Short mmCIF file of C-alpha atoms in Angstrom, two decimals:
data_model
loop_
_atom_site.label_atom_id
_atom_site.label_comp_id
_atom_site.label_asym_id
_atom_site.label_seq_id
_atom_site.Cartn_x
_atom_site.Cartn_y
_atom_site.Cartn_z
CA UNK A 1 22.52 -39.37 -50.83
CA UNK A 2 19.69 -41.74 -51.57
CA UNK A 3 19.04 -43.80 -54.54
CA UNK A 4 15.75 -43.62 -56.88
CA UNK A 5 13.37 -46.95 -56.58
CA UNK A 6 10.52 -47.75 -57.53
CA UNK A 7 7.78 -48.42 -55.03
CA UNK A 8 6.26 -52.05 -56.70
CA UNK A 9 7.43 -54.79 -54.43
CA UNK A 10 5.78 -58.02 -54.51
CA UNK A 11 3.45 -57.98 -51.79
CA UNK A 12 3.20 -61.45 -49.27
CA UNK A 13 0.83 -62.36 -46.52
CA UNK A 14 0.77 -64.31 -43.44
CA UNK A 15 -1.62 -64.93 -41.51
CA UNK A 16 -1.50 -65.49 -37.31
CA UNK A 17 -3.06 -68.10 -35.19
CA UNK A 18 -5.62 -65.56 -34.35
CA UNK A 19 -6.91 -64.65 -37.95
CA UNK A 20 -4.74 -61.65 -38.41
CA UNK A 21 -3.61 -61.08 -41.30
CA UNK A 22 -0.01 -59.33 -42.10
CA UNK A 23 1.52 -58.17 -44.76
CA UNK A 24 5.32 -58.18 -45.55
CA UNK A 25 7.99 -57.78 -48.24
CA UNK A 26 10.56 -60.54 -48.50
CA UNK A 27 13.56 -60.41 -50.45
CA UNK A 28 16.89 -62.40 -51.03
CA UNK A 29 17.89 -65.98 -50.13
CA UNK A 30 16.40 -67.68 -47.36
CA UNK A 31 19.20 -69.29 -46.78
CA UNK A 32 21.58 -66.14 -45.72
CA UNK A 33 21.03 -64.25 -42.83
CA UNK A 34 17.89 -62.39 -42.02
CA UNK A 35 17.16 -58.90 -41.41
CA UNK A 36 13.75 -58.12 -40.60
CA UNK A 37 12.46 -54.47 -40.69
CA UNK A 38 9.79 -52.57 -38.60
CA UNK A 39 8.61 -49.23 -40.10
CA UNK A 40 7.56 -46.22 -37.78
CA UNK A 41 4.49 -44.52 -36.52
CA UNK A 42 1.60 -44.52 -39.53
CA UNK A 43 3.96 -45.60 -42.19
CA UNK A 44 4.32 -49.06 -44.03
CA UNK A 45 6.95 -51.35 -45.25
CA UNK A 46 7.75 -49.83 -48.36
CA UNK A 47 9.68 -46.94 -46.54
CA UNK A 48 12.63 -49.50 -46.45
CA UNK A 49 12.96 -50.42 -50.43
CA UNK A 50 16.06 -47.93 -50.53
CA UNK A 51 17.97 -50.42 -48.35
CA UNK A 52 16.25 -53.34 -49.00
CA UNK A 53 17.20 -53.27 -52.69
CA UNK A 54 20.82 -53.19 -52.05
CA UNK A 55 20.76 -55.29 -49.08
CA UNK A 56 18.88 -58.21 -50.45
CA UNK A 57 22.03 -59.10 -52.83
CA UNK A 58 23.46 -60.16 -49.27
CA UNK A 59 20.90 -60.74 -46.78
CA UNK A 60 17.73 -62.44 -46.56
CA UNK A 61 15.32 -59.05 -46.00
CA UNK A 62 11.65 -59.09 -44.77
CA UNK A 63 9.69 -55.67 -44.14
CA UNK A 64 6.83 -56.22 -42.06
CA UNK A 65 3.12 -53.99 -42.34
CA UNK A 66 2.58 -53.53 -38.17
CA UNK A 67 -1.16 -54.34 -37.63
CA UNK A 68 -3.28 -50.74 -38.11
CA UNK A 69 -0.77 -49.75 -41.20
CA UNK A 70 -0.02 -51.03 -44.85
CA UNK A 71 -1.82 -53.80 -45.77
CA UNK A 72 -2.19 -55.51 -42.88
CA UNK A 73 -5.31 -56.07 -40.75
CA UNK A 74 -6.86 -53.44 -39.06
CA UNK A 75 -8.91 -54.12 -35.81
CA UNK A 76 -9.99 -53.53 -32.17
CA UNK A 77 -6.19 -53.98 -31.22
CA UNK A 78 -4.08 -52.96 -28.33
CA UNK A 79 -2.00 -50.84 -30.76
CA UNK A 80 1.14 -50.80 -27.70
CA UNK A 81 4.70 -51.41 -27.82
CA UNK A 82 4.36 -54.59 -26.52
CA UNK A 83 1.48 -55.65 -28.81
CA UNK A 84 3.56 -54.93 -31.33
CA UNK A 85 6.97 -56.90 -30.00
CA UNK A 86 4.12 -59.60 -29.82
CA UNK A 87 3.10 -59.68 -33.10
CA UNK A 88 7.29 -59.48 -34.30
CA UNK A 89 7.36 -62.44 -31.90
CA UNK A 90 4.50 -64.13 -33.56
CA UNK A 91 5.29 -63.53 -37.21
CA UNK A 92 8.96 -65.06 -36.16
CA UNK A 93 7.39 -68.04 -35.23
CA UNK A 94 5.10 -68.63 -38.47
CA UNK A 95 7.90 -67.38 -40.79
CA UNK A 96 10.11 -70.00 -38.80
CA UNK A 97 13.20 -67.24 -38.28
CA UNK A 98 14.92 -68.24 -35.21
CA UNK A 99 17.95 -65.80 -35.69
CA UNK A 100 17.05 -62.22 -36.79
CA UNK A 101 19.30 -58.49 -36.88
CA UNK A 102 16.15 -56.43 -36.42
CA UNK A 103 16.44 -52.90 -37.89
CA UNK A 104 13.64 -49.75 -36.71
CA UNK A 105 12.95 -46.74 -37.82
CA UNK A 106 11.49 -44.56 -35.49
CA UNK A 107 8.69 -46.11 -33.43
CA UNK A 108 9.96 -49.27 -34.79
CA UNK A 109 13.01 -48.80 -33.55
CA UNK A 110 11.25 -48.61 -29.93
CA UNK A 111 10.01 -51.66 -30.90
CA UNK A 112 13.25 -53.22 -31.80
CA UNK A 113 14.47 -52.10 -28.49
CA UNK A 114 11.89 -53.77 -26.60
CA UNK A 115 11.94 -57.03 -28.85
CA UNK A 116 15.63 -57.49 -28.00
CA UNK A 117 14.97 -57.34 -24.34
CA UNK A 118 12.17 -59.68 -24.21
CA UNK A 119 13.73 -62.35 -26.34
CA UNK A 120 17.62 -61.72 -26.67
CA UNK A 121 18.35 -65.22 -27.62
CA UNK A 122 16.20 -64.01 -31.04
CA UNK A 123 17.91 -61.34 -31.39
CA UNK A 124 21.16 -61.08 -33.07
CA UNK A 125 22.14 -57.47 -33.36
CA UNK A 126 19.70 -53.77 -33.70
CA UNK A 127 19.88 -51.57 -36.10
CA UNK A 128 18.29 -48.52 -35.44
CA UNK A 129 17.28 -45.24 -37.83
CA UNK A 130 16.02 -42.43 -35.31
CA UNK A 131 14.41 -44.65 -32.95
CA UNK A 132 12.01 -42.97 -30.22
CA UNK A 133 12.91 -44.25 -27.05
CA UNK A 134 16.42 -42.30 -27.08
CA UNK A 135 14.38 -39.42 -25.57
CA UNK A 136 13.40 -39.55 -22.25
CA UNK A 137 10.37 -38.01 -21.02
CA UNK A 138 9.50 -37.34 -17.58
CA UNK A 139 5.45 -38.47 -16.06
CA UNK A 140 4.86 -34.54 -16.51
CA UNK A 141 6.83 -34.13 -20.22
CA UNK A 142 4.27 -37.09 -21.10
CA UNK A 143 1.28 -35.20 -19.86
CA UNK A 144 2.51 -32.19 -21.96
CA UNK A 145 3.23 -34.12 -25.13
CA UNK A 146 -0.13 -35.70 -25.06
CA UNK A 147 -2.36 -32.50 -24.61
CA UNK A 148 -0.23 -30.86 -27.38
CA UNK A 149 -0.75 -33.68 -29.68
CA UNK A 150 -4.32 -33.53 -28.97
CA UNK A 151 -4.72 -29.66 -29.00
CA UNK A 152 -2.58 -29.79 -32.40
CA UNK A 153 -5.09 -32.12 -34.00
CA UNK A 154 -2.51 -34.29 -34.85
CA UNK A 155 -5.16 -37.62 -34.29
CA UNK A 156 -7.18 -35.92 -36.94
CA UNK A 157 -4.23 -36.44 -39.22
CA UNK A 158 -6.15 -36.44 -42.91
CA UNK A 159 -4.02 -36.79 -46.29
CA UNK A 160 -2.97 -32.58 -46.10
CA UNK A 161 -1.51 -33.77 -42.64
CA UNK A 162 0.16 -36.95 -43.83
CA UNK A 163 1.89 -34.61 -46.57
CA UNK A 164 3.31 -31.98 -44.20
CA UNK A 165 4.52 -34.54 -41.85
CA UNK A 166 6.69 -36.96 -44.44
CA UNK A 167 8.12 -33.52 -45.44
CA UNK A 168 8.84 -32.50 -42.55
CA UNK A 169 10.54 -35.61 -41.99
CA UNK A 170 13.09 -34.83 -44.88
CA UNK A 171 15.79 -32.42 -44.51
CA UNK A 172 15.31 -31.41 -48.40
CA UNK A 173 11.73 -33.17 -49.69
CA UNK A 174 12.18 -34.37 -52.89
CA UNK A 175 10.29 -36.78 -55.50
CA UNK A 176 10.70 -39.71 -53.28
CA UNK A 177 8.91 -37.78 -50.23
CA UNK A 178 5.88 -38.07 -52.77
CA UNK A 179 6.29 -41.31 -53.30
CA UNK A 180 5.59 -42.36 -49.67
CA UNK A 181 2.78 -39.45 -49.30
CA UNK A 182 0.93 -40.72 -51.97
CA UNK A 183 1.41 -44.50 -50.65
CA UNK A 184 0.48 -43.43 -47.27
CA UNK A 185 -2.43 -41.31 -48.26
CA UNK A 186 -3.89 -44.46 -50.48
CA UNK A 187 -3.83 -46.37 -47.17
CA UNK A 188 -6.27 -43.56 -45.09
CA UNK A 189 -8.55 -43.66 -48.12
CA UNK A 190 -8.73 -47.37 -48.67
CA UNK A 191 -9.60 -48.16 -44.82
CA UNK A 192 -11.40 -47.30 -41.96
CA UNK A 193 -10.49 -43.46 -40.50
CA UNK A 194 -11.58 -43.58 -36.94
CA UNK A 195 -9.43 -47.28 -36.52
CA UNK A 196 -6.39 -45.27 -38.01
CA UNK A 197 -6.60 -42.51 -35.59
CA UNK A 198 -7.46 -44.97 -32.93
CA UNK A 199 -3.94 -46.71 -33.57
CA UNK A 200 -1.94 -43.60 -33.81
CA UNK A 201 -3.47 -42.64 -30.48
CA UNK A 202 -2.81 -45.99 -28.76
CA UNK A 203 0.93 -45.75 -30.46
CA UNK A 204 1.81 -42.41 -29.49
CA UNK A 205 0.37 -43.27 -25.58
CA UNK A 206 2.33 -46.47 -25.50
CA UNK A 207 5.53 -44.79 -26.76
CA UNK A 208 5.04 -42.41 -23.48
CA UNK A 209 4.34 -44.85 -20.90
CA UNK A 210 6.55 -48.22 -21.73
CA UNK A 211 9.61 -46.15 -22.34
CA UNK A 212 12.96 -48.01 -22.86
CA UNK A 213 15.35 -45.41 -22.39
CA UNK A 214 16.33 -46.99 -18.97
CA UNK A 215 16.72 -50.38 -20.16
CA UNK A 216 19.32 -49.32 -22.71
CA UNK A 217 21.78 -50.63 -20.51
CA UNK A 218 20.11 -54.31 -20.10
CA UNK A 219 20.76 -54.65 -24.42
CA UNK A 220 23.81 -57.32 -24.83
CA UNK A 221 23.75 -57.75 -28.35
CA UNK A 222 25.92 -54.72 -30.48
CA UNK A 223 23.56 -51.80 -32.00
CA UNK A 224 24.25 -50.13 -34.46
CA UNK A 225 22.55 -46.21 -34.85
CA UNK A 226 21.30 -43.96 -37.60
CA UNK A 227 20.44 -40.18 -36.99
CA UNK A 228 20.15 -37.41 -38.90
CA UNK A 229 21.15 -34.09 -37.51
CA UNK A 230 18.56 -32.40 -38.62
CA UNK A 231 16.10 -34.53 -37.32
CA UNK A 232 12.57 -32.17 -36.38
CA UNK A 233 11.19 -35.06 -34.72
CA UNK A 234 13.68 -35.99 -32.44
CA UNK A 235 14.39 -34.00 -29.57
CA UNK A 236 10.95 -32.43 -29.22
CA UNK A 237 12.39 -29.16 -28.78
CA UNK A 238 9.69 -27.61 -26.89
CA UNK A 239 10.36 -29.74 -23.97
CA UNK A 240 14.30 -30.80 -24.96
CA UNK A 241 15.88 -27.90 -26.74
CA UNK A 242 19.06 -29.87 -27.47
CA UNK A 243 20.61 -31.15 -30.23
CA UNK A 244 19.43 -34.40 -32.29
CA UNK A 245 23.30 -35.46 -31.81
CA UNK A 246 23.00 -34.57 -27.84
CA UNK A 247 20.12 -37.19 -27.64
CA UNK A 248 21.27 -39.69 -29.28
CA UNK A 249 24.96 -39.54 -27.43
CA UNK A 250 23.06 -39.61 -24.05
CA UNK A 251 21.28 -42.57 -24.96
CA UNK A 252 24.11 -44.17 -26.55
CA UNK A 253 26.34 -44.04 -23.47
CA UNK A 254 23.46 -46.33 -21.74
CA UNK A 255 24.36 -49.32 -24.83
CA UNK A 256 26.89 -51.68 -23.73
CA UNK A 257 27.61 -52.35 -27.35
CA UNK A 258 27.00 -49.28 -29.55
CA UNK A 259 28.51 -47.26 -32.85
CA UNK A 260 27.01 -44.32 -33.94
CA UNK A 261 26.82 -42.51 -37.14
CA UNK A 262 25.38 -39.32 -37.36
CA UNK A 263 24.63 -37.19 -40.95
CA UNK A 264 24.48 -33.43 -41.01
CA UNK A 265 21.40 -32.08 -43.34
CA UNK A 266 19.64 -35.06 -42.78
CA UNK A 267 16.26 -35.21 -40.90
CA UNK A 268 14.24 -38.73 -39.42
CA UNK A 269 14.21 -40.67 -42.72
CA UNK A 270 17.88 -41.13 -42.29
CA UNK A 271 17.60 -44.42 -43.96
CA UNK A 272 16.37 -42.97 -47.04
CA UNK A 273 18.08 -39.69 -47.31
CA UNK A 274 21.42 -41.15 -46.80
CA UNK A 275 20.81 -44.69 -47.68
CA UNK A 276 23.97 -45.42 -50.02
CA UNK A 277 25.88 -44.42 -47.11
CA UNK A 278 23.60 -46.38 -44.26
CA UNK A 279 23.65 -49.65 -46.67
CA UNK A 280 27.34 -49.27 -47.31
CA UNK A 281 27.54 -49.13 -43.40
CA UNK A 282 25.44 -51.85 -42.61
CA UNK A 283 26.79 -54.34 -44.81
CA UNK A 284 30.21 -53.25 -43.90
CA UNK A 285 29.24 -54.20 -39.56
CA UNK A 286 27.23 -57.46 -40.47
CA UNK A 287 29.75 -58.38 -42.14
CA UNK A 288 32.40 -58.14 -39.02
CA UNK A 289 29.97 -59.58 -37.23
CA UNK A 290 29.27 -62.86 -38.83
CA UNK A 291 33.07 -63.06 -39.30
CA UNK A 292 33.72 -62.73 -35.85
CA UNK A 293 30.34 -64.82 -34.66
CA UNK A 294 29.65 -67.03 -37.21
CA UNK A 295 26.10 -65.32 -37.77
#
């Protein structure tokens, strides 16, 4: 179960040493350890106020806007996995966090992934909600998930698409899935259309071709998982017609250092659906942790 919260958050910016400007939510004590979170494909960081509001009585939380989404600057970017592990990377640096647990949902969580690998001294522990990069997809899977994005029109996505998406990304959508719709939806209208479908088509190609699910194994820090077992996002079951839980046990068994919790009737936003639970869960392992480390 989730709890209700309202979607207000103070709102910060930073900007980078090349003039971009990002937008993020901080909350909690500086001074206590640092979780930073990265949102998915075409949302923002107020998908993570469920957890942040509990989590902030004992960790220093930060929820970042990824260039192309939120409030942050839009642009002639890159829009790639590694563009945005740069820009995590960057922000680190002005923010001065040396030490982070890094927790993504979705595409974020692919970014996560990556971030860890390229700078594991950084990176204290993952935390990931339904990341992509569990699936593997072959050269020729890639090929086919491209054309059918493009033959579904999904690049075209307008606010009637945004809608069916976020609830389709809920096992039961409820007054909350609104919430983010109607966030999400103020975002297309307030900026430039053709930029946000450039950035969803640069994200969803980048997702394809700098795939992690290989380097799972080369992650030394412990990761903790999120699923929901009724994810319809994760397999894609055209090309995968297995189980959510069958994924993410494959790519599990590649993680040197892994628990995994799994919720039936749950779909992606397994943060928010079940987020009592998650936050109980996640305080519960950081906890261990910085008994055990000292983080």
């Amino acid at each position: 179960m989730f709890a209700s919260q309202k979607m207000n958050p103070a709102i910060h910016y930073i900007e980078l040493s090349d003039g971009m400007r990002i937008a993020y939510l901080e909350e909690g004590r500086s001074y206590k350890p640092t979780i930073l979170f990265i949102h998915g494909l075409a949302n923002a960081a107020l998908v993570w106020q469920w957890n942040i509001q509990f989590l902030k009585e004992h960790f220093h939380c930060i929820a970042i806007d990824l260039p192309g989404n939120g409030h942050s600057s839009r642009g002639n970017f890159p829009y790639s996995i590694n563009f945005y592990c740069q820009i995590i990377d960057e922000f680190m640096d002005a923010l001065n966090l040396n030490s982070v647990v890094l927790c993504g949902h979705s595409m974020g969580g692919q970014v996560a992934i990556q971030s860890a690998l390229n700078n594991p001294a950084r990176i204290q522990q993952l935390i990931l909600m339904a990341p992509a990069g569990f699936e593997y997809y072959t050269p020729e899977e890639a090929i086919l998930f491209r054309s059918a994005i493009t033959l579904g029109n999904f690049l075209n996505m307008d606010e009637l698409h945004i809608a069916q998406s976020i609830q389709a990304s809920f096992f039961r959508p409820n007054t909350t899935t609104q919430t983010i719709i109607d966030a999400l939806n103020h975002f297309i209208r307030q900026n430039n259309r053709e930029s946000y479908r450039r950035m969803l088509d640069l994200s969803i190609a980048s997702m394809l071709e700098d795939q992690v699910f290989h380097k799972l194994k080369n992650i030394h820090c412990e990761v903790l998982v999120f699923f929901g077992e009724e994810d319809m996002l994760i397999p894609n079951r055209f090309l995968h017609p297995v189980s959510t839980l069958k994924i993410a046990e494959k790519a599990c068994a590649q993680i040197i250092q892994v628990t995994l919790h799994s919720y039936p009737m749950t779909g992606h936003f397994v943060h928010i659906e079940q987020s009592l639970e998650v936050n109980a869960t996640i305080l519960k392992h950081l906890k261990k942790v910085s008994t055990s480390t000292g983080f």
